[in-house]
Amino acid sequence: MSKSESSILIVKSPFHSTTSIEKSLVEAGFEVTFVEDHEDLLNQAVAKPPDIIFIPVELAEGDGIEMCYEIKNHQELSSVFVVLISKKKEDFTQIAGLDSGADDFLVSPVQARILALKLKALLRRKGNEIGLHNERDELRTEDFVIDRERYVVIQNDREIYLPKKEFELLSLLSAKPQKIFTRQEITHSVWGMGAIVQGRTIDVHIRKIREKIGKRYIQTIKGVGYRLHA
């Protein structure tokens, strides 16, 4: 793989055709590797963490959403981008996928070229995060520390590993305590400029953060957004 290429692991599924997707991703500069199942995915991802993991919700064995949840809660893989794709258009399926920690959720069929552009947008945001981390690798509040280099929250000597989106959202709020961040600001900072994110998606991520660090830290400003109250 050349230095300009980014790597992506794709979980095979008999319910999703990947021929055109693979072609577009290779043309876009991705190194594409296919894995057969859950065990194969974990073995390859841990041995050589990819930039992105692409998982169909519908698999021959198991469930893509559960697989995403496991990856996002894996100490060595929690910072890897995960994109889910499903043939189901129902809101509850998409909410469950985002709730599991997915960085994006796509409904099939999706144009292969559009998919490649979306994945490149994810990686551009990752590059921006590296710049932010270099400016300030550690954020401190009265009750917890956010280690942006290790992607971990330290609270009462306890290390809390959050899925990537939750970590980014908490980092954003913690960078300016008491500042009210609008939903648009959160969307632009966490998901990227031009991203279309449902309000429910942000709410789900906030709820999951509260479950892990405590409910009192993030305050909802009705009709506006959120702020860190710490």
PDB file of C-alpha atoms in Angstrom:
ATOM      1  CA  MET A   1       0.000   0.000   0.000  1.00  0.00           C
ATOM      2  CA  SER A   2       1.404   3.430  -0.906  1.00  0.00           C
ATOM      3  CA  LYS A   3       1.462   6.246   1.617  1.00  0.00           C
ATOM      4  CA  SER A   4      -1.370   7.992  -0.237  1.00  0.00           C
ATOM      5  CA  GLU A   5      -3.734   5.043   0.124  1.00  0.00           C
ATOM      6  CA  SER A   6      -6.154   4.567   2.977  1.00  0.00           C
ATOM      7  CA  SER A   7      -7.204   1.096   4.045  1.00  0.00           C
ATOM      8  CA  ILE A   8     -10.720  -0.253   4.357  1.00  0.00           C
ATOM      9  CA  LEU A   9     -11.946  -3.636   5.572  1.00  0.00           C
ATOM     10  CA  ILE A  10     -15.245  -4.788   4.079  1.00  0.00           C
ATOM     11  CA  VAL A  11     -17.240  -7.592   5.649  1.00  0.00           C
ATOM     12  CA  LYS A  12     -18.675  -9.865   2.953  1.00  0.00           C
ATOM     13  CA  SER A  13     -22.417 -10.420   2.814  1.00  0.00           C
ATOM     14  CA  PRO A  14     -24.511 -12.536   0.429  1.00  0.00           C
ATOM     15  CA  PHE A  15     -27.185  -9.828   0.638  1.00  0.00           C
ATOM     16  CA  HIS A  16     -25.032  -6.971  -0.668  1.00  0.00           C
ATOM     17  CA  SER A  17     -23.118  -6.775  -3.957  1.00  0.00           C
ATOM     18  CA  THR A  18     -19.690  -5.192  -3.554  1.00  0.00           C
ATOM     19  CA  THR A  19     -18.279  -5.429  -7.091  1.00  0.00           C
ATOM     20  CA  SER A  20     -18.984  -1.823  -8.097  1.00  0.00           C
ATOM     21  CA  ILE A  21     -18.132  -0.595  -4.603  1.00  0.00           C
ATOM     22  CA  GLU A  22     -14.723  -2.240  -4.684  1.00  0.00           C
ATOM     23  CA  LYS A  23     -13.975  -0.788  -8.126  1.00  0.00           C
ATOM     24  CA  SER A  24     -14.887   2.757  -7.074  1.00  0.00           C
ATOM     25  CA  LEU A  25     -12.941   2.552  -3.825  1.00  0.00           C
ATOM     26  CA  VAL A  26      -9.804   1.280  -5.544  1.00  0.00           C
ATOM     27  CA  GLU A  27     -10.103   4.055  -8.137  1.00  0.00           C
ATOM     28  CA  ALA A  28     -10.480   6.557  -5.281  1.00  0.00           C
ATOM     29  CA  GLY A  29      -7.193   5.398  -3.772  1.00  0.00           C
ATOM     30  CA  PHE A  30      -8.330   2.929  -1.115  1.00  0.00           C
ATOM     31  CA  GLU A  31      -6.634  -0.354  -0.320  1.00  0.00           C
ATOM     32  CA  VAL A  32      -9.615  -2.711  -0.078  1.00  0.00           C
ATOM     33  CA  THR A  33      -9.539  -5.953   1.903  1.00  0.00           C
ATOM     34  CA  PHE A  34     -12.491  -8.307   2.311  1.00  0.00           C
ATOM     35  CA  VAL A  35     -13.102 -10.367   5.434  1.00  0.00           C
ATOM     36  CA  GLU A  36     -15.388 -13.367   5.679  1.00  0.00           C
ATOM     37  CA  ASP A  37     -16.929 -13.062   9.114  1.00  0.00           C
ATOM     38  CA  HIS A  38     -16.764 -11.665  12.637  1.00  0.00           C
ATOM     39  CA  GLU A  39     -13.704 -13.646  13.683  1.00  0.00           C
ATOM     40  CA  ASP A  40     -11.809 -12.837  10.491  1.00  0.00           C
ATOM     41  CA  LEU A  41     -12.638  -9.138  10.915  1.00  0.00           C
ATOM     42  CA  LEU A  42     -11.329  -8.934  14.471  1.00  0.00           C
ATOM     43  CA  ASN A  43      -8.169 -10.875  13.671  1.00  0.00           C
ATOM     44  CA  GLN A  44      -7.259  -8.677  10.710  1.00  0.00           C
ATOM     45  CA  ALA A  45      -8.344  -5.391  12.287  1.00  0.00           C
ATOM     46  CA  VAL A  46      -6.352  -5.950  15.475  1.00  0.00           C
ATOM     47  CA  ALA A  47      -3.274  -7.151  13.578  1.00  0.00           C
ATOM     48  CA  LYS A  48      -3.372  -4.150  11.240  1.00  0.00           C
ATOM     49  CA  PRO A  49      -6.008  -1.525  12.155  1.00  0.00           C
ATOM     50  CA  PRO A  50      -7.614  -0.090   9.000  1.00  0.00           C
ATOM     51  CA  ASP A  51      -8.780   3.472   8.501  1.00  0.00           C
ATOM     52  CA  ILE A  52     -12.371   2.370   7.928  1.00  0.00           C
ATOM     53  CA  ILE A  53     -14.433  -0.779   8.528  1.00  0.00           C
ATOM     54  CA  PHE A  54     -17.463  -1.223   6.261  1.00  0.00           C
ATOM     55  CA  ILE A  55     -20.149  -3.557   7.618  1.00  0.00           C
ATOM     56  CA  PRO A  56     -23.485  -4.625   6.080  1.00  0.00           C
ATOM     57  CA  VAL A  57     -26.196  -4.911   8.714  1.00  0.00           C
ATOM     58  CA  GLU A  58     -27.515  -8.026   6.989  1.00  0.00           C
ATOM     59  CA  LEU A  59     -24.913 -10.785   7.213  1.00  0.00           C
ATOM     60  CA  ALA A  60     -24.919 -14.514   6.542  1.00  0.00           C
ATOM     61  CA  GLU A  61     -24.146 -15.062  10.223  1.00  0.00           C
ATOM     62  CA  GLY A  62     -24.630 -12.556  12.998  1.00  0.00           C
ATOM     63  CA  ASP A  63     -25.707  -8.938  12.877  1.00  0.00           C
ATOM     64  CA  GLY A  64     -23.735  -5.967  11.568  1.00  0.00           C
ATOM     65  CA  ILE A  65     -24.999  -3.620  14.273  1.00  0.00           C
ATOM     66  CA  GLU A  66     -23.792  -5.926  17.026  1.00  0.00           C
ATOM     67  CA  MET A  67     -20.462  -6.251  15.215  1.00  0.00           C
ATOM     68  CA  CYS A  68     -20.144  -2.458  15.098  1.00  0.00           C
ATOM     69  CA  TYR A  69     -20.876  -2.198  18.814  1.00  0.00           C
ATOM     70  CA  GLU A  70     -18.163  -4.715  19.610  1.00  0.00           C
ATOM     71  CA  ILE A  71     -15.602  -2.867  17.493  1.00  0.00           C
ATOM     72  CA  LYS A  72     -16.428   0.510  19.010  1.00  0.00           C
ATOM     73  CA  ASN A  73     -16.037  -0.922  22.499  1.00  0.00           C
ATOM     74  CA  HIS A  74     -12.797  -2.728  21.669  1.00  0.00           C
ATOM     75  CA  GLN A  75      -9.861  -0.961  23.313  1.00  0.00           C
ATOM     76  CA  GLU A  76      -7.628  -1.294  20.244  1.00  0.00           C
ATOM     77  CA  LEU A  77     -10.267  -0.472  17.628  1.00  0.00           C
ATOM     78  CA  SER A  78     -12.542   2.158  19.180  1.00  0.00           C
ATOM     79  CA  SER A  79     -11.013   4.987  17.119  1.00  0.00           C
ATOM     80  CA  VAL A  80     -11.444   3.210  13.762  1.00  0.00           C
ATOM     81  CA  PHE A  81     -14.239   4.610  11.596  1.00  0.00           C
ATOM     82  CA  VAL A  82     -17.151   2.198  11.117  1.00  0.00           C
ATOM     83  CA  VAL A  83     -19.723   2.620   8.347  1.00  0.00           C
ATOM     84  CA  LEU A  84     -22.885   0.502   8.294  1.00  0.00           C
ATOM     85  CA  ILE A  85     -25.052  -0.201   5.262  1.00  0.00           C
ATOM     86  CA  SER A  86     -28.512  -1.772   5.275  1.00  0.00           C
ATOM     87  CA  LYS A  87     -31.406  -2.493   2.944  1.00  0.00           C
ATOM     88  CA  LYS A  88     -33.787  -1.505   5.735  1.00  0.00           C
ATOM     89  CA  LYS A  89     -35.045   2.075   5.566  1.00  0.00           C
ATOM     90  CA  GLU A  90     -36.859   2.164   8.906  1.00  0.00           C
ATOM     91  CA  ASP A  91     -35.745   4.865  11.332  1.00  0.00           C
ATOM     92  CA  PHE A  92     -35.338   2.415  14.200  1.00  0.00           C
ATOM     93  CA  THR A  93     -32.743   0.419  12.247  1.00  0.00           C
ATOM     94  CA  GLN A  94     -30.707   3.541  11.528  1.00  0.00           C
ATOM     95  CA  ILE A  95     -31.033   4.737  15.123  1.00  0.00           C
ATOM     96  CA  ALA A  96     -29.875   1.337  16.398  1.00  0.00           C
ATOM     97  CA  GLY A  97     -26.890   1.479  14.060  1.00  0.00           C
ATOM     98  CA  LEU A  98     -25.852   4.974  15.125  1.00  0.00           C
ATOM     99  CA  ASP A  99     -26.523   4.057  18.736  1.00  0.00           C
ATOM    100  CA  SER A 100     -24.012   1.214  18.352  1.00  0.00           C
ATOM    101  CA  GLY A 101     -21.331   3.801  17.569  1.00  0.00           C
ATOM    102  CA  ALA A 102     -21.345   3.812  13.755  1.00  0.00           C
ATOM    103  CA  ASP A 103     -19.756   6.885  12.193  1.00  0.00           C
ATOM    104  CA  ASP A 104     -22.184   6.768   9.287  1.00  0.00           C
ATOM    105  CA  PHE A 105     -25.219   4.735   8.256  1.00  0.00           C
ATOM    106  CA  LEU A 106     -26.091   4.228   4.593  1.00  0.00           C
ATOM    107  CA  VAL A 107     -29.238   2.790   3.045  1.00  0.00           C
ATOM    108  CA  SER A 108     -28.715   0.421   0.106  1.00  0.00           C
ATOM    109  CA  PRO A 109     -28.594   0.844  -2.799  1.00  0.00           C
ATOM    110  CA  VAL A 110     -26.004   3.605  -2.690  1.00  0.00           C
ATOM    111  CA  GLN A 111     -24.017   4.824  -5.674  1.00  0.00           C
ATOM    112  CA  ALA A 112     -20.479   3.507  -5.408  1.00  0.00           C
ATOM    113  CA  ARG A 113     -19.022   6.906  -6.303  1.00  0.00           C
ATOM    114  CA  ILE A 114     -21.078   8.632  -3.593  1.00  0.00           C
ATOM    115  CA  LEU A 115     -19.854   6.051  -1.086  1.00  0.00           C
ATOM    116  CA  ALA A 116     -16.229   6.752  -2.004  1.00  0.00           C
ATOM    117  CA  LEU A 117     -16.787  10.493  -1.519  1.00  0.00           C
ATOM    118  CA  LYS A 118     -18.412   9.927   1.877  1.00  0.00           C
ATOM    119  CA  LEU A 119     -15.510   7.792   3.052  1.00  0.00           C
ATOM    120  CA  LYS A 120     -12.995  10.377   1.873  1.00  0.00           C
ATOM    121  CA  ALA A 121     -14.918  13.007   3.864  1.00  0.00           C
ATOM    122  CA  LEU A 122     -14.564  10.849   6.976  1.00  0.00           C
ATOM    123  CA  LEU A 123     -10.818  10.649   6.471  1.00  0.00           C
ATOM    124  CA  ARG A 124     -10.518  14.410   5.926  1.00  0.00           C
ATOM    125  CA  ARG A 125     -12.144  14.909   9.288  1.00  0.00           C
ATOM    126  CA  LYS A 126      -9.657  12.490  10.821  1.00  0.00           C
ATOM    127  CA  GLY A 127      -6.844  14.634   9.427  1.00  0.00           C
ATOM    128  CA  ASN A 128      -8.403  17.707  11.010  1.00  0.00           C
ATOM    129  CA  GLU A 129      -8.616  15.898  14.338  1.00  0.00           C
ATOM    130  CA  ILE A 130      -4.899  15.125  14.230  1.00  0.00           C
ATOM    131  CA  GLY A 131      -4.225  18.840  13.882  1.00  0.00           C
ATOM    132  CA  LEU A 132      -6.465  19.584  16.842  1.00  0.00           C
ATOM    133  CA  HIS A 133      -4.790  16.898  18.924  1.00  0.00           C
ATOM    134  CA  ASN A 134      -1.385  18.412  18.250  1.00  0.00           C
ATOM    135  CA  GLU A 135      -2.630  21.771  19.544  1.00  0.00           C
ATOM    136  CA  ARG A 136      -4.014  20.346  22.762  1.00  0.00           C
ATOM    137  CA  ASP A 137      -3.736  16.654  23.564  1.00  0.00           C
ATOM    138  CA  GLU A 138      -5.453  16.838  26.936  1.00  0.00           C
ATOM    139  CA  LEU A 139      -8.628  18.547  28.106  1.00  0.00           C
ATOM    140  CA  ARG A 140      -9.331  18.851  31.816  1.00  0.00           C
ATOM    141  CA  THR A 141     -12.512  19.594  33.710  1.00  0.00           C
ATOM    142  CA  GLU A 142     -13.094  19.503  37.441  1.00  0.00           C
ATOM    143  CA  ASP A 143     -14.204  15.864  37.389  1.00  0.00           C
ATOM    144  CA  PHE A 144     -12.537  14.200  34.416  1.00  0.00           C
ATOM    145  CA  VAL A 145      -9.664  14.342  31.933  1.00  0.00           C
ATOM    146  CA  ILE A 146     -10.001  13.799  28.182  1.00  0.00           C
ATOM    147  CA  ASP A 147      -6.833  12.293  26.749  1.00  0.00           C
ATOM    148  CA  ARG A 148      -7.142  13.068  23.045  1.00  0.00           C
ATOM    149  CA  GLU A 149      -3.967  11.235  22.114  1.00  0.00           C
ATOM    150  CA  ARG A 150      -5.111   7.929  23.614  1.00  0.00           C
ATOM    151  CA  TYR A 151      -8.832   8.477  22.988  1.00  0.00           C
ATOM    152  CA  VAL A 152      -9.771   7.839  26.603  1.00  0.00           C
ATOM    153  CA  VAL A 153     -11.702   9.678  29.314  1.00  0.00           C
ATOM    154  CA  ILE A 154     -10.277   9.408  32.840  1.00  0.00           C
ATOM    155  CA  GLN A 155     -12.778   9.865  35.649  1.00  0.00           C
ATOM    156  CA  ASN A 156     -12.010   9.056  39.296  1.00  0.00           C
ATOM    157  CA  ASP A 157      -8.971   6.996  38.209  1.00  0.00           C
ATOM    158  CA  ARG A 158     -11.235   4.991  35.892  1.00  0.00           C
ATOM    159  CA  GLU A 159     -10.495   4.839  32.160  1.00  0.00           C
ATOM    160  CA  ILE A 160     -13.587   5.115  29.957  1.00  0.00           C
ATOM    161  CA  TYR A 161     -13.263   4.221  26.276  1.00  0.00           C
ATOM    162  CA  LEU A 162     -15.964   5.902  24.212  1.00  0.00           C
ATOM    163  CA  PRO A 163     -16.852   5.170  20.584  1.00  0.00           C
ATOM    164  CA  LYS A 164     -15.255   7.710  18.268  1.00  0.00           C
ATOM    165  CA  LYS A 165     -18.264   9.962  17.703  1.00  0.00           C
ATOM    166  CA  GLU A 166     -19.093  10.102  21.416  1.00  0.00           C
ATOM    167  CA  PHE A 167     -15.471  10.944  22.203  1.00  0.00           C
ATOM    168  CA  GLU A 168     -15.397  13.720  19.594  1.00  0.00           C
ATOM    169  CA  LEU A 169     -18.661  15.186  20.856  1.00  0.00           C
ATOM    170  CA  LEU A 170     -17.516  15.198  24.476  1.00  0.00           C
ATOM    171  CA  SER A 171     -14.174  16.716  23.431  1.00  0.00           C
ATOM    172  CA  LEU A 172     -15.990  19.494  21.585  1.00  0.00           C
ATOM    173  CA  LEU A 173     -18.151  20.386  24.574  1.00  0.00           C
ATOM    174  CA  SER A 174     -15.224  20.120  27.000  1.00  0.00           C
ATOM    175  CA  ALA A 175     -13.015  22.445  24.948  1.00  0.00           C
ATOM    176  CA  LYS A 176     -15.305  25.350  25.887  1.00  0.00           C
ATOM    177  CA  PRO A 177     -17.209  24.590  29.108  1.00  0.00           C
ATOM    178  CA  GLN A 178     -20.415  26.604  29.561  1.00  0.00           C
ATOM    179  CA  LYS A 179     -20.541  27.506  25.853  1.00  0.00           C
ATOM    180  CA  ILE A 180     -23.809  26.482  24.246  1.00  0.00           C
ATOM    181  CA  PHE A 181     -23.135  24.499  21.082  1.00  0.00           C
ATOM    182  CA  THR A 182     -25.984  24.516  18.584  1.00  0.00           C
ATOM    183  CA  ARG A 183     -26.947  21.362  16.764  1.00  0.00           C
ATOM    184  CA  GLN A 184     -25.488  22.833  13.583  1.00  0.00           C
ATOM    185  CA  GLU A 185     -22.152  23.530  15.292  1.00  0.00           C
ATOM    186  CA  ILE A 186     -22.068  20.000  16.680  1.00  0.00           C
ATOM    187  CA  THR A 187     -22.887  18.523  13.272  1.00  0.00           C
ATOM    188  CA  HIS A 188     -20.166  20.528  11.507  1.00  0.00           C
ATOM    189  CA  SER A 189     -17.510  19.793  14.138  1.00  0.00           C
ATOM    190  CA  VAL A 190     -18.224  16.104  14.746  1.00  0.00           C
ATOM    191  CA  TRP A 191     -19.664  14.865  11.440  1.00  0.00           C
ATOM    192  CA  GLY A 192     -18.085  17.399   9.084  1.00  0.00           C
ATOM    193  CA  MET A 193     -19.209  20.341   6.960  1.00  0.00           C
ATOM    194  CA  GLY A 194     -22.043  19.440   4.627  1.00  0.00           C
ATOM    195  CA  ALA A 195     -23.021  16.327   6.584  1.00  0.00           C
ATOM    196  CA  ILE A 196     -26.743  15.683   6.953  1.00  0.00           C
ATOM    197  CA  VAL A 197     -27.421  14.441  10.469  1.00  0.00           C
ATOM    198  CA  GLN A 198     -30.829  13.984  12.042  1.00  0.00           C
ATOM    199  CA  GLY A 199     -31.374  15.695  15.397  1.00  0.00           C
ATOM    200  CA  ARG A 200     -32.216  12.329  16.889  1.00  0.00           C
ATOM    201  CA  THR A 201     -28.697  11.131  16.036  1.00  0.00           C
ATOM    202  CA  ILE A 202     -27.102  13.821  18.215  1.00  0.00           C
ATOM    203  CA  ASP A 203     -29.560  13.066  21.029  1.00  0.00           C
ATOM    204  CA  VAL A 204     -28.643   9.377  20.943  1.00  0.00           C
ATOM    205  CA  HIS A 205     -24.925  10.142  21.239  1.00  0.00           C
ATOM    206  CA  ILE A 206     -25.524  12.575  24.108  1.00  0.00           C
ATOM    207  CA  ARG A 207     -27.597   9.968  25.934  1.00  0.00           C
ATOM    208  CA  LYS A 208     -24.863   7.351  25.573  1.00  0.00           C
ATOM    209  CA  ILE A 209     -22.212   9.772  26.881  1.00  0.00           C
ATOM    210  CA  ARG A 210     -24.388  10.591  29.893  1.00  0.00           C
ATOM    211  CA  GLU A 211     -24.794   6.905  30.658  1.00  0.00           C
ATOM    212  CA  LYS A 212     -21.011   6.517  30.831  1.00  0.00           C
ATOM    213  CA  ILE A 213     -19.805   9.689  32.584  1.00  0.00           C
ATOM    214  CA  GLY A 214     -22.909  10.753  34.500  1.00  0.00           C
ATOM    215  CA  LYS A 215     -26.048  12.689  33.599  1.00  0.00           C
ATOM    216  CA  ARG A 216     -25.204  15.970  35.310  1.00  0.00           C
ATOM    217  CA  TYR A 217     -22.327  17.064  33.080  1.00  0.00           C
ATOM    218  CA  ILE A 218     -24.069  17.738  29.764  1.00  0.00           C
ATOM    219  CA  GLN A 219     -26.952  20.186  29.911  1.00  0.00           C
ATOM    220  CA  THR A 220     -29.690  20.344  27.292  1.00  0.00           C
ATOM    221  CA  ILE A 221     -30.620  23.867  26.199  1.00  0.00           C
ATOM    222  CA  LYS A 222     -34.103  23.339  24.825  1.00  0.00           C
ATOM    223  CA  GLY A 223     -34.495  24.396  21.225  1.00  0.00           C
ATOM    224  CA  VAL A 224     -30.816  25.350  20.919  1.00  0.00           C
ATOM    225  CA  GLY A 225     -28.321  22.594  21.689  1.00  0.00           C
ATOM    226  CA  TYR A 226     -26.027  21.409  24.477  1.00  0.00           C
ATOM    227  CA  ARG A 227     -23.289  22.627  26.779  1.00  0.00           C
ATOM    228  CA  LEU A 228     -20.893  21.080  29.258  1.00  0.00           C
ATOM    229  CA  HIS A 229     -21.719  22.037  32.826  1.00  0.00           C
ATOM    230  CA  ALA A 230     -18.665  20.902  34.791  1.00  0.00           C
TER     231      ALA A 230
END
